[in-house]
C-alpha cells in the first residue's frame, strides 16, 4: 500500500483514539498533542493544528479540526485542511471497538512534489521547437514519470481504502508541484460523497464532481460521476458494477459515458466495458488503461458516426492540447499519445465526403501515428489505405498508399462543389510521401505516383465532338447542319500523374470517344489550383456520323488537332480548353501543298528517268 494511504489510515486511527480519550475529559489541546506524537512516532508524519479543536458527544462522538496541516515524511504529500472531522459510532465504543461513522474533509489542498523525471516531463509547455536530443530526453522523462507513483490518482483512491459509514469530501485541490514549488498540474475535487465505504468488497454508492482547469482561453474539463463500486484490498482490486460519467469541456456537447469493469490497484491497470453518447453519436466497446504500460490506452470501439470525443483516447495530457495555429500539426497532442485502437464506424464525414462502413486500426506512440487496414465505402466505391505520420521529430514525415475502386464520379464531383458534372466510375491508386510542419507544407512536399482509370464516363454540358466538327467543317468549306449531343461520353479515359514540387504533373492522358482519340500532358498547382494542359486530338472516320460536314478524309486523318487548356479548378469548364482552328487549317494547307509539290516532283523525276 502506498505511503500516503498508510499515513491517512493511521491518522484516522489516532484521531479516533484521541476522541475516545475525550470521554475522559482530557484537555483538547492535549488531545491534539497526543494525536501528533502518536502519528509522528508511527509514521514520521507531522500534524499541526492552528485553528480550533472541537469535541462533541451528541448526536455522535466527533472531533473536528480547523486549519490543520499534515506533512508526510520523505518529502511526501502535504495535506492542508480547512476543516477535518471524524465521527465515531457510540455503541461499538461501549463494546471496546472503534468504528468510524462519518468522515468529512472540506477546503483542503493536497500538495505532492513531483519526481524529478515527472517534473522534467511536465515542465515543457510545448514540444514545438525542441531539438531531437531535447525530444529524446523528454520522451525518456515521460516514460520514467509513468513508472513512478501516480500521486493524484492515489489521493483520489485513498478514501476508498477505509471503513466509513459516510464519507464526504468537498472543495479538495490536488496539486502537483516541481521541487521549486511551481505548479505542474491541478485537479479540483468539488465534492465526493460515498456511503458504506468498506474494504471487504461490499458495494458502495458514490457521487463526485471533478474539475481540471483549462488554459486562460479554454473552458475547464468537468467530470461528474455517479454509480457503485466495491473495494477489496486483500485482492488489490476495485470493481465497478456501474458508473455513469458526464464530461463537459472535452467536446462542444457533453460526453456521456457508462462503464463497468475492474481496476487492478497493484498493476495500475483498469479493464472496462464502455458505452458513450455525445450529440447524435453512440458507441460501445472495451477500453484498457495501463498507467505504466504501453499502450497506455487500448480500445476497441464500435460507433454509429465519428466524433471528436475520440480524442479522449489520446489520454488526459493530449486531450487538453491544441495546435499553435490553423493548419499547424498538433505536435503536442501527437507526442503525448500512447494509444492503440481498433475502430468500426458506421459513418465518417471527412469534409464534403461521407464514408460508411469504416474500419481501421490505429497505433500512436511518442508522435508516430500508424493507420493500418483502413477501409470503407465512399461515393459508392471501396477505399482501402494505410498511412504513417511520423511526428517523433520535426519536420513530420507522411507516408500514404491506397486505392479507391469504382468511385461514382457524379457523386464525388457534386460533393466537391466542382463546376464539372458527370457520371461513370473511377478507380485511383496512390503511393505518396511528404514532410512538413503544417498542412500547406505537407501538400507542397507531396511526392509520388497517382493513377486514374475510369469506366463509362460522361461529362455533362461539354460537347467535344461538336468543337472538333466545327473545325472540320471549316476545313472542308462546309457548315454543320445536325444537332449535337450536349454531353460527351468517353469510351476510355485514363491518366498517370506524378506529384512533386507542389504540382501534379499529368504525364499521360489517354482517352477515346466516338470519332476522336485524345492524348496529352498537363500541370496543376496543388495549392493554387491553376493548371495548364496540351492535348492532341486525332480524328477517326466515325466522326462523320454526327454531321455530313464532319466527313474526314486522308488529309485530316493525318493531322493532330491541338487543344490548349488553361484555368483554375474553380472556374467554368467551358472556358478551360480551346481547339486551335487556325493551326489545324494551316497544317492542312501545308500538308496539301506538300502533297502537291511531292506529286509534281514525282512526275518530273519519272519523266527524267524515262528520257534517260
C-alpha positions as a printed NumPy array, in Angstrom:
array([[   0.   ,    0.   ,    0.   ],
       [   1.339,    3.459,   -0.86 ],
       [   2.825,    5.534,    1.958],
       [   0.355,    8.411,    1.813],
       [  -2.505,    5.92 ,    2.121],
       [  -0.85 ,    4.377,    5.181],
       [  -0.487,    7.809,    6.745],
       [  -4.129,    8.618,    6.111],
       [  -5.32 ,    5.385,    7.722],
       [  -3.073,    5.845,   10.773],
       [  -4.094,    9.448,   11.365],
       [  -7.736,    8.384,   11.374],
       [  -6.984,    5.691,   13.935],
       [  -5.031,    8.168,   16.081],
       [  -7.833,   10.713,   15.912],
       [ -10.283,    8.006,   16.909],
       [  -8.184,    7.16 ,   19.969],
       [  -7.925,   10.823,   20.778],
       [ -11.69 ,   11.146,   20.599],
       [ -12.082,    8.203,   22.99 ],
       [  -9.659,    9.941,   25.308],
       [ -12.001,   12.921,   25.139],
       [ -14.522,   10.872,   27.094],
       [ -12.082,   11.077,   29.97 ],
       [ -12.23 ,   14.886,   29.711],
       [  -8.629,   15.248,   28.594],
       [  -7.756,   18.838,   27.586],
       [  -8.454,   19.398,   23.844],
       [  -5.016,   20.827,   23.139],
       [  -3.581,   17.815,   24.869],
       [  -5.717,   15.647,   22.574],
       [  -4.08 ,   17.157,   19.519],
       [  -0.633,   16.812,   21.068],
       [  -1.31 ,   13.168,   21.817],
       [  -2.503,   12.577,   18.266],
       [   0.525,   14.334,   16.823],
       [   3.014,   12.449,   18.987],
       [   1.442,    9.086,   18.186],
       [   1.254,    9.868,   14.487],
       [   4.88 ,   11.019,   14.24 ],
       [   6.095,    8.034,   16.21 ],
       [   4.349,    5.526,   13.94 ],
       [   4.675,    7.199,   10.524],
       [   7.097,   10.098,   10.747],
       [   4.278,   12.436,    9.655],
       [   3.748,   15.736,   11.466],
       [   0.289,   17.043,   12.391],
       [  -0.127,   20.759,   13.092],
       [  -3.431,   22.386,   14.07 ],
       [  -3.547,   26.191,   14.038],
       [  -7.317,   26.543,   14.284],
       [  -9.989,   25.395,   16.678],
       [ -10.368,   21.877,   18.038],
       [ -13.97 ,   20.856,   18.683],
       [ -15.089,   17.75 ,   20.556],
       [ -18.764,   16.819,   20.767],
       [ -20.619,   13.852,   22.235],
       [ -24.07 ,   14.215,   20.664],
       [ -25.625,   13.18 ,   18.365],
       [ -22.4  ,   11.259,   17.717],
       [ -18.962,   11.344,   19.244],
       [ -16.974,   13.583,   16.898],
       [ -13.744,   15.507,   16.702],
       [ -13.272,   18.452,   14.308],
       [ -10.01 ,   20.231,   13.455],
       [  -9.804,   23.605,   11.727],
       [  -6.775,   24.787,    9.753],
       [  -4.827,   21.55 ,   10.108],
       [  -1.655,   20.56 ,    8.255],
       [  -0.367,   17.035,    7.786],
       [   3.202,   16.681,    6.461],
       [   4.224,   13.185,    5.429],
       [   7.878,   12.094,    5.727],
       [  10.493,   11.972,    2.976],
       [   9.014,   14.968,    1.138],
       [   5.732,   13.122,    0.631],
       [   2.347,   14.755,    0.037],
       [   1.312,   17.629,    2.313],
       [  -2.349,   17.965,    3.299],
       [  -3.69 ,   21.339,    4.436],
       [  -7.303,   21.11 ,    5.584],
       [  -9.613,   23.943,    6.402],
       [ -11.886,   21.526,    8.22 ],
       [ -11.232,   17.887,    9.069],
       [ -13.663,   15.876,   11.14 ],
       [ -14.303,   12.35 ,   12.294],
       [ -17.429,   10.899,   13.879],
       [ -17.438,    7.632,   15.798],
       [ -20.294,    5.22 ,   16.336],
       [ -21.1  ,    5.229,   20.074],
       [ -22.37 ,    1.663,   20.6  ],
       [ -19.215,   -0.019,   19.249],
       [ -17.179,    2.206,   21.59 ],
       [ -19.101,    0.801,   24.549],
       [ -18.082,   -2.649,   23.34 ],
       [ -14.466,   -1.557,   23.148],
       [ -14.116,   -1.228,   19.344],
       [ -13.705,    1.822,   17.107],
       [ -15.967,    2.272,   14.072],
       [ -15.799,    5.458,   12.02 ],
       [ -19.367,    6.596,   11.443],
       [ -18.588,    9.761,    9.479],
       [ -15.508,   11.327,    7.938],
       [ -15.515,   14.749,    6.344],
       [ -12.825,   16.916,    4.805],
       [ -13.513,   20.42 ,    3.462],
       [ -11.492,   23.25 ,    1.954],
       [  -8.313,   21.213,    1.698],
       [  -5.272,   21.04 ,   -0.535],
       [  -3.096,   18.001,   -1.064],
       [   0.278,   19.04 ,   -2.479],
       [   2.644,   16.497,   -3.948],
       [   6.198,   17.197,   -5.093],
       [   6.781,   15.517,   -8.442],
       [   9.529,   13.024,   -9.032],
       [  12.386,   14.699,  -10.971],
       [  11.555,   12.705,  -14.113],
       [   7.891,   13.681,  -13.876],
       [   8.817,   17.318,  -13.251],
       [  11.034,   17.425,  -16.325],
       [   8.277,   15.893,  -18.452],
       [   5.634,   18.31 ,  -17.207],
       [   7.853,   21.406,  -17.365],
       [   7.765,   21.575,  -21.17 ],
       [   4.877,   23.868,  -22.093],
       [   5.2  ,   22.731,  -25.713],
       [   7.299,   20.292,  -27.675],
       [   7.369,   22.552,  -30.719],
       [  10.863,   23.857,  -31.438],
       [  12.717,   21.249,  -29.381],
       [  15.794,   19.645,  -30.889],
       [  15.978,   15.907,  -31.487],
       [  18.152,   15.488,  -28.399],
       [  15.719,   17.517,  -26.297],
       [  12.807,   15.448,  -27.588],
       [  14.639,   12.212,  -26.769],
       [  15.185,   13.475,  -23.215],
       [  11.525,   14.462,  -22.937],
       [  10.272,   11.068,  -24.132],
       [  12.583,    9.333,  -21.647],
       [  11.37 ,   11.59 ,  -18.831],
       [   7.746,   10.834,  -19.653],
       [   8.376,    7.1  ,  -19.666],
       [  10.117,    7.377,  -16.31 ],
       [   7.331,    9.57 ,  -14.908],
       [   4.707,    6.983,  -15.741],
       [   6.624,    4.374,  -13.762],
       [   6.582,    6.401,  -10.538],
       [   3.685,    6.586,   -8.101],
       [   0.681,    8.345,   -9.67 ],
       [   0.117,   10.577,   -6.635],
       [  -3.019,   12.346,   -7.822],
       [  -4.808,    9.105,   -8.64 ],
       [  -3.627,    7.587,   -5.379],
       [  -5.017,   10.548,   -3.445],
       [  -8.383,   10.115,   -5.126],
       [  -8.437,    6.382,   -4.402],
       [  -7.177,    6.614,   -0.798],
       [ -10.605,    7.366,    0.803],
       [ -11.952,    4.174,   -0.755],
       [  -9.492,    2.143,    1.316],
       [ -11.358,    2.975,    4.53 ],
       [ -14.255,    1.527,    6.504],
       [ -16.541,    4.521,    6.96 ],
       [ -20.308,    4.807,    7.248],
       [ -20.405,    8.194,    5.486],
       [ -17.56 ,    9.855,    3.6  ],
       [ -17.793,   13.482,    2.483],
       [ -15.053,   15.426,    0.691],
       [ -15.684,   18.997,   -0.523],
       [ -13.514,   21.607,   -2.198],
       [ -10.341,   19.499,   -2.335],
       [  -7.468,   20.668,   -4.515],
       [  -4.928,   18.084,   -5.664],
       [  -1.808,   19.961,   -6.687],
       [   1.439,   18.606,   -8.129],
       [   4.478,   20.899,   -7.96 ],
       [   8.094,   20.685,   -9.027],
       [  10.904,   20.837,   -6.433],
       [  10.894,   24.638,   -6.711],
       [   7.184,   24.816,   -5.854],
       [   5.902,   25.682,   -9.335],
       [   2.514,   24.13 ,  -10.055],
       [   2.646,   21.427,  -12.727],
       [  -0.963,   20.237,  -12.521],
       [  -4.098,   20.966,  -10.539],
       [  -7.248,   18.903,  -10.058],
       [ -10.2  ,   20.324,   -8.138],
       [ -12.425,   17.768,   -6.423],
       [ -15.549,   19.849,   -5.867],
       [ -17.341,   17.146,   -3.965],
       [ -17.203,   13.42 ,   -3.311],
       [ -19.738,   11.506,   -1.237],
       [ -19.952,    7.794,   -0.511],
       [ -21.962,    5.67 ,    1.898],
       [ -20.984,    2.39 ,    3.475],
       [ -17.351,    2.626,    2.362],
       [ -15.6  ,   -0.652,    3.091],
       [ -12.643,   -2.761,    2.054],
       [ -14.404,   -6.12 ,    2.184],
       [ -15.927,   -5.996,   -1.303],
       [ -19.454,   -4.745,   -0.457],
       [ -20.899,   -2.287,   -2.969],
       [ -20.599,    1.406,   -2.164],
       [ -22.776,    4.078,   -3.824],
       [ -20.872,    7.25 ,   -4.643],
       [ -21.067,   10.629,   -6.393],
       [ -18.313,   13.028,   -7.398],
       [ -17.704,   16.238,   -9.297],
       [ -14.164,   16.872,  -10.526],
       [ -12.724,   19.824,  -12.438],
       [  -9.447,   20.161,  -14.332],
       [  -8.749,   23.841,  -15.112],
       [  -8.061,   24.724,  -18.75 ],
       [  -5.712,   27.324,  -20.172],
       [  -6.596,   31.001,  -19.988],
       [  -8.734,   30.89 ,  -23.145],
       [ -10.126,   27.362,  -22.689],
       [ -13.007,   26.072,  -20.587],
       [ -12.22 ,   23.636,  -17.768],
       [ -12.792,   19.914,  -18.13 ],
       [ -15.54 ,   18.912,  -15.717],
       [ -16.205,   15.287,  -14.774],
       [ -19.387,   14.317,  -12.945],
       [ -19.849,   10.671,  -11.92 ],
       [ -22.385,    8.586,  -10.046],
       [ -22.546,    4.849,   -9.512],
       [ -21.442,    1.929,   -7.393],
       [ -18.122,    0.302,   -6.619],
       [ -16.643,   -2.257,   -4.307],
       [ -13.116,   -2.312,   -2.902],
       [ -11.268,   -5.5  ,   -1.999],
       [  -7.93 ,   -4.505,   -0.516],
       [  -6.808,   -8.079,    0.03 ],
       [  -7.175,   -8.765,   -3.687],
       [  -5.929,   -5.281,   -4.587],
       [  -8.939,   -4.638,   -6.826],
       [ -11.769,   -2.153,   -7.213],
       [ -14.868,   -3.426,   -9.029],
       [ -17.175,   -1.002,  -10.851],
       [ -20.544,   -2.689,  -11.429],
       [ -21.969,    0.518,  -12.877],
       [ -20.664,    4.062,  -13.201],
       [ -22.164,    6.922,  -15.209],
       [ -19.815,    9.75 ,  -16.157],
       [ -20.515,   13.106,  -17.827],
       [ -17.56 ,   15.007,  -19.293],
       [ -18.086,   18.684,  -20.096],
       [ -15.499,   20.791,  -21.897],
       [ -13.853,   17.995,  -23.86 ],
       [ -16.259,   18.432,  -26.805],
       [ -18.805,   21.088,  -27.759],
       [ -21.566,   18.836,  -26.407],
       [ -21.319,   16.939,  -23.094],
       [ -19.939,   13.425,  -23.436],
       [ -21.951,   10.792,  -21.573],
       [ -20.084,    7.597,  -20.685],
       [ -21.349,    4.484,  -18.915],
       [ -18.745,    1.971,  -17.824],
       [ -18.276,   -1.162,  -15.792],
       [ -15.176,   -3.182,  -15.069],
       [ -12.296,   -3.726,  -12.681],
       [  -9.262,   -1.767,  -11.506],
       [  -6.08 ,   -3.598,  -10.506],
       [  -4.526,   -1.365,   -7.821],
       [  -1.245,   -3.274,   -7.758],
       [  -0.774,   -3.419,  -11.5  ],
       [  -2.192,    0.114,  -12.008],
       [  -4.462,   -1.115,  -14.79 ],
       [  -8.165,   -0.983,  -15.494],
       [ -10.339,   -3.001,  -17.866],
       [ -13.72 ,   -1.52 ,  -18.72 ],
       [ -16.768,   -2.13 ,  -20.849],
       [ -17.926,    1.287,  -22.039],
       [ -20.781,    2.922,  -23.903],
       [ -20.719,    6.576,  -24.918],
       [ -23.058,    9.2  ,  -26.282],
       [ -22.379,   12.746,  -27.474],
       [ -24.938,   14.697,  -29.501],
       [ -26.232,   12.143,  -32.05 ],
       [ -23.212,    9.834,  -31.774],
       [ -23.443,    6.492,  -29.992],
       [ -20.755,    3.903,  -29.385],
       [ -19.706,    0.967,  -27.258],
       [ -16.73 ,   -1.302,  -26.743],
       [ -13.861,   -2.031,  -24.378],
       [ -11.05 ,    0.132,  -23.018],
       [  -7.95 ,   -0.949,  -21.123],
       [  -5.893,    1.6  ,  -19.188],
       [  -2.325,    0.867,  -18.063],
       [  -0.623,    3.627,  -16.078],
       [   2.912,    2.352,  -16.635],
       [   2.381,    0.079,  -19.659],
       [   2.354,    0.7  ,  -23.378],
       [  -0.08 ,    1.351,  -24.91 ],
       [  -1.438,    3.361,  -22.016],
       [  -4.918,    3.231,  -23.601],
       [  -6.014,    0.22 ,  -25.651],
       [  -9.549,    0.419,  -27.068],
       [ -11.918,   -1.499,  -29.317],
       [ -14.949,    0.614,  -30.217],
       [ -17.973,    0.467,  -32.496],
       [ -19.671,    3.795,  -33.267],
       [ -22.528,    4.961,  -35.444],
       [ -20.512,    8.   ,  -36.531],
       [ -17.167,    9.636,  -35.922],
       [ -16.911,   12.171,  -33.094],
       [ -14.065,   14.43 ,  -31.875],
       [ -14.744,   12.853,  -28.465],
       [ -12.448,   10.054,  -29.674],
       [  -9.635,   12.467,  -28.817],
       [ -10.168,   11.221,  -25.262],
       [  -8.409,    8.05 ,  -26.443],
       [  -5.271,   10.166,  -26.704],
       [  -5.118,   10.355,  -22.919],
       [  -5.624,   13.232,  -20.476],
       [  -2.434,   15.082,  -21.421],
       [  -3.095,   15.004,  -25.159],
       [  -6.802,   15.792,  -24.904],
       [  -6.107,   19.229,  -23.482],
       [  -3.594,   20.318,  -26.111],
       [  -4.271,   22.29 ,  -29.285],
       [  -2.075,   23.188,  -32.284],
       [  -0.363,   26.562,  -32.33 ],
       [  -2.38 ,   27.877,  -35.275],
       [  -4.667,   26.983,  -38.183],
       [  -3.18 ,   24.247,  -40.333],
       [  -0.375,   23.564,  -37.855],
       [   0.256,   19.946,  -36.959],
       [  -0.828,   19.227,  -33.348],
       [   2.684,   18.166,  -32.339],
       [   1.954,   18.278,  -28.6  ],
       [  -1.111,   16.033,  -28.956],
       [   0.665,   13.552,  -31.209],
       [   3.715,   13.325,  -28.953],
       [   1.634,   12.844,  -25.798],
       [  -0.341,    9.901,  -27.167],
       [   0.298,    6.286,  -26.303],
       [  -2.826,    4.675,  -27.718],
       [  -3.914,    1.62 ,  -29.634],
       [  -7.414,    1.476,  -31.091],
       [  -9.489,   -0.727,  -33.295],
       [ -12.421,    1.24 ,  -34.668],
       [ -15.569,    0.294,  -36.554],
       [ -17.609,    3.361,  -37.515],
       [ -20.869,    3.355,  -39.449],
       [ -20.372,    6.864,  -40.824],
       [ -17.478,    9.32 ,  -41.05 ],
       [ -17.801,   12.803,  -42.541],
       [ -14.477,   13.997,  -43.999],
       [ -15.137,   17.476,  -45.303],
       [ -17.718,   17.069,  -48.059],
       [ -17.239,   13.309,  -48.329],
       [ -19.345,   10.77 ,  -46.422],
       [ -17.666,    7.437,  -45.72 ],
       [ -19.654,    4.449,  -44.49 ],
       [ -18.703,    1.062,  -43.043],
       [ -15.316,    2.387,  -41.907],
       [ -12.893,    0.15 ,  -40.049],
       [  -9.343,    0.981,  -39.039],
       [  -6.517,    0.027,  -36.71 ],
       [  -4.602,    2.864,  -35.049],
       [  -1.358,    2.92 ,  -33.084],
       [   0.097,    6.15 ,  -31.748],
       [   3.161,    6.456,  -29.555],
       [   5.556,    9.379,  -28.993],
       [   4.499,   11.223,  -32.144],
       [   4.344,    8.309,  -34.582],
       [   0.785,    7.55 ,  -35.683],
       [   0.189,    4.488,  -37.859],
       [  -3.152,    3.88 ,  -39.538],
       [  -3.416,    0.379,  -40.979],
       [  -6.11 ,   -1.779,  -42.519],
       [  -8.341,    1.263,  -43.011],
       [ -11.266,    0.584,  -45.316],
       [ -14.747,    1.841,  -46.098],
       [ -17.186,    2.921,  -48.774],
       [ -17.133,    6.404,  -50.302],
       [ -19.398,    7.604,  -53.127],
       [ -20.351,    4.027,  -53.888],
       [ -16.742,    2.876,  -54.208],
       [ -14.445,    0.943,  -51.9  ],
       [ -11.451,    2.644,  -50.317],
       [  -8.515,    0.954,  -48.629],
       [  -5.421,    2.701,  -47.325],
       [  -2.58 ,    2.738,  -44.867],
       [  -0.682,    5.772,  -43.618],
       [   2.05 ,    6.731,  -41.179],
       [   2.522,   10.241,  -39.806],
       [   5.864,   10.382,  -38.031],
       [   5.998,   13.469,  -35.819],
       [   8.507,   11.948,  -33.384],
       [  10.898,   14.657,  -34.587],
       [  10.322,   17.726,  -36.748],
       [   9.53 ,   18.209,  -39.507],
       [   6.974,   15.418,  -39.587],
       [   7.011,   12.883,  -42.405],
       [   3.985,   11.324,  -44.049],
       [   3.635,    8.086,  -45.998],
       [   0.327,    7.043,  -47.521],
       [  -0.65 ,    4.404,  -50.014],
       [  -4.   ,    3.058,  -51.016],
       [  -6.674,    2.645,  -53.654],
       [ -10.256,    3.584,  -54.411],
       [ -12.261,    1.393,  -56.763],
       [ -15.494,    2.089,  -58.635],
       [ -15.944,    5.586,  -57.224],
       [ -19.139,    7.238,  -58.526],
       [ -17.799,   10.336,  -60.269],
       [ -21.086,   12.199,  -60.277],
       [ -21.459,   11.926,  -56.503],
       [ -17.802,   12.816,  -55.859],
       [ -17.869,   15.881,  -58.139],
       [ -21.105,   17.102,  -56.584],
       [ -19.7  ,   16.704,  -53.064],
       [ -16.639,   18.728,  -54.047],
       [ -18.818,   21.505,  -55.449],
       [ -16.993,   21.107,  -58.747],
       [ -18.258,   23.071,  -61.755],
       [ -17.772,   19.86 ,  -63.746],
       [ -20.735,   17.482,  -63.701],
       [ -20.594,   13.93 ,  -64.951],
       [ -21.244,   10.273,  -64.397],
       [ -19.381,    6.975,  -64.559],
       [ -16.906,    5.366,  -62.183],
       [ -13.25 ,    5.915,  -61.41 ],
       [ -10.503,    3.905,  -59.736],
       [  -7.485,    5.552,  -58.117],
       [  -4.22 ,    4.285,  -56.681],
       [  -1.562,    6.345,  -54.909],
       [   1.763,    5.964,  -53.133],
       [   2.679,    9.345,  -51.675],
       [   5.283,   10.744,  -49.291],
       [   5.712,   14.172,  -47.743],
       [   7.254,   16.185,  -44.921],
       [   6.37 ,   19.441,  -43.208],
       [   5.064,   21.186,  -40.098],
       [   1.643,   22.227,  -41.398],
       [  -0.97 ,   21.195,  -43.927],
       [   0.268,   23.523,  -46.669],
       [   3.866,   22.359,  -46.285],
       [   2.741,   18.735,  -46.424],
       [   0.781,   19.402,  -49.637],
       [   3.679,   21.282,  -51.217],
       [   6.111,   18.46 ,  -50.409],
       [   3.932,   15.58 ,  -51.65 ],
       [   5.769,   13.229,  -53.997],
       [   4.753,   10.006,  -55.675],
       [   2.604,    8.462,  -58.404],
       [  -1.172,    8.56 ,  -58.794],
       [  -3.046,    6.538,  -61.394],
       [  -6.582,    7.053,  -62.652],
       [  -8.691,    4.559,  -64.56 ],
       [ -12.355,    5.1  ,  -65.447],
       [ -15.362,    3.334,  -66.862],
       [ -18.37 ,    4.723,  -68.797],
       [ -17.511,    8.364,  -68.09 ],
       [ -19.833,   11.077,  -69.378],
       [ -19.044,   14.768,  -68.921],
       [ -22.139,   16.944,  -68.774],
       [ -22.616,   20.076,  -70.892],
       [ -19.317,   19.671,  -72.72 ],
       [ -19.681,   18.82 ,  -76.442],
       [ -16.233,   17.692,  -77.545],
       [ -17.347,   16.24 ,  -80.904],
       [ -19.134,   19.48 ,  -81.836],
       [ -15.996,   21.53 ,  -81.202],
       [ -13.927,   19.253,  -83.46 ],
       [ -16.62 ,   19.094,  -86.136],
       [ -16.766,   22.871,  -86.365],
       [ -13.088,   22.909,  -87.324],
       [ -13.514,   20.003,  -89.761],
       [ -16.441,   21.729,  -91.446],
       [ -14.363,   24.896,  -91.719],
       [ -11.515,   22.952,  -93.3  ],
       [ -13.991,   21.331,  -95.684],
       [ -15.531,   24.683,  -96.582],
       [ -18.888,   23.436,  -95.231],
       [ -21.334,   24.155,  -92.375],
       [ -22.812,   21.968,  -89.644],
       [ -26.492,   21.145,  -90.056],
       [ -27.264,   18.466,  -87.418],
       [ -27.805,   18.89 ,  -83.63 ],
       [ -25.039,   17.526,  -81.421],
       [ -25.358,   15.834,  -78.003],
       [ -24.797,   18.306,  -75.184],
       [ -22.701,   15.795,  -73.212],
       [ -19.573,   13.855,  -74.055],
       [ -19.431,   10.112,  -73.429],
       [ -15.944,    8.577,  -73.284],
       [ -15.219,    5.039,  -74.332],
       [ -11.976,    5.083,  -72.341],
       [ -10.315,    7.658,  -70.106],
       [  -7.17 ,    7.151,  -68.039],
       [  -4.297,    9.183,  -66.669],
       [  -0.934,    8.758,  -64.973],
       [   0.053,   11.565,  -62.622],
       [   3.372,   12.349,  -60.921],
       [   3.118,   14.508,  -57.799],
       [   6.114,   16.578,  -56.711],
       [   7.326,   20.108,  -56.104],
       [   3.885,   21.325,  -55.151],
       [   2.457,   20.279,  -58.505],
       [   0.63 ,   17.344,  -60.032],
       [   2.091,   16.653,  -63.464],
       [  -0.172,   14.881,  -65.921],
       [   2.412,   12.64 ,  -67.559],
       [  -0.034,   10.712,  -69.683],
       [  -3.63 ,   11.308,  -70.647],
       [  -5.287,    8.808,  -72.976],
       [  -8.946,    8.962,  -73.932],
       [ -11.181,    7.754,  -76.731],
       [ -14.682,    8.808,  -77.647],
       [ -16.709,    8.217,  -80.846],
       [ -14.755,    9.751,  -83.738],
       [ -11.817,   11.121,  -81.68 ],
       [  -8.737,    9.853,  -79.809],
       [  -7.091,   12.204,  -77.301],
       [  -3.612,   12.208,  -75.767],
       [  -1.86 ,   14.864,  -73.734],
       [   0.106,   16.199,  -70.813],
       [  -0.556,   18.853,  -68.199],
       [   0.389,   20.502,  -64.931],
       [  -1.648,   21.501,  -61.826],
       [  -0.557,   23.674,  -58.896],
       [  -1.776,   21.77 ,  -55.825],
       [  -2.428,   24.76 ,  -53.575],
       [  -3.419,   27.445,  -56.085],
       [  -5.492,   25.117,  -58.261],
       [  -4.389,   26.676,  -61.568],
       [  -3.468,   24.366,  -64.408],
       [  -2.287,   24.102,  -67.995],
       [  -2.561,   21.19 ,  -70.405],
       [  -1.801,   20.445,  -74.013],
       [  -3.948,   17.779,  -75.65 ],
       [  -3.746,   16.429,  -79.143],
       [  -6.782,   15.007,  -80.917],
       [  -6.649,   12.534,  -83.786],
       [  -9.802,   12.204,  -85.881],
       [ -11.461,    8.96 ,  -86.899],
       [ -13.942,    8.292,  -89.731],
       [ -16.754,    7.711,  -87.217],
       [ -16.864,   11.491,  -86.646],
       [ -18.857,   11.864,  -89.886],
       [ -21.778,   10.07 ,  -88.194],
       [ -22.533,   13.229,  -86.22 ],
       [ -22.889,   15.521,  -89.286],
       [ -22.149,   15.231,  -93.029],
       [ -19.876,   18.259,  -92.77 ],
       [ -17.682,   16.218,  -90.406],
       [ -16.516,   13.898,  -93.179],
       [ -12.871,   13.129,  -92.536],
       [ -10.562,   12.481,  -95.48 ],
       [  -6.988,   11.301,  -95.529],
       [  -5.551,   14.781,  -95.171],
       [  -7.452,   15.329,  -91.868],
       [  -6.769,   11.828,  -90.58 ],
       [  -3.067,   12.657,  -90.774],
       [  -3.393,   15.766,  -88.598],
       [  -3.152,   16.196,  -84.821],
       [  -5.72 ,   18.74 ,  -83.673],
       [  -4.15 ,   20.821,  -80.852],
       [  -6.28 ,   21.632,  -77.796],
       [  -4.848,   24.176,  -75.341],
       [  -6.256,   24.153,  -71.777],
       [  -5.653,   26.709,  -69.061],
       [  -7.531,   27.918,  -65.998],
       [  -8.234,   27.088,  -62.374],
       [ -10.325,   24.357,  -60.813],
       [ -12.868,   26.864,  -59.548],
       [ -13.569,   28.325,  -62.99 ],
       [ -16.088,   27.457,  -65.686],
       [ -15.22 ,   24.228,  -67.525],
       [ -16.442,   25.644,  -70.858],
       [ -13.694,   28.273,  -70.641],
       [ -10.876,   25.858,  -69.844],
       [  -9.981,   24.479,  -73.269],
       [  -9.962,   25.742,  -76.859],
       [  -9.296,   23.991,  -80.144],
       [  -6.834,   25.967,  -82.299],
       [  -8.741,   26.023,  -85.625],
       [  -6.218,   28.276,  -87.392],
       [  -3.389,   25.912,  -86.625],
       [  -5.414,   22.979,  -87.93 ],
       [  -6.274,   24.734,  -91.196],
       [  -2.695,   25.942,  -91.584],
       [  -1.412,   22.4  ,  -91.109],
       [  -4.   ,   21.123,  -93.551],
       [  -2.912,   23.66 ,  -96.198],
       [   0.746,   22.87 ,  -95.612],
       [   0.041,   19.141,  -95.952],
       [  -1.97 ,   19.796,  -99.15 ],
       [   0.79 ,   21.971, -100.627],
       [   3.424,   19.438,  -99.651],
       [   1.48 ,   16.617, -101.262],
       [   1.016,   18.631, -104.45 ],
       [   4.701,   19.502, -104.516],
       [   5.638,   15.882, -103.882],
       [   3.291,   14.773, -106.667],
       [   4.693,   17.317, -109.141],
       [   8.253,   16.45 , -108.181],
       [   7.452,   12.798, -108.654],
       [   6.17 ,   13.403, -112.184],
       [   9.308,   15.378, -113.094],
       [  11.527,   12.628, -111.753],
       [   9.552,    9.99 , -113.632],
       [   9.911,   12.   , -116.841],
       [  13.631,   12.479, -116.253],
       [  14.239,    8.745, -115.814],
       [  12.04 ,    7.891, -118.79 ],
       [  14.06 ,   10.203, -121.083],
       [  17.316,    8.675, -119.933]])
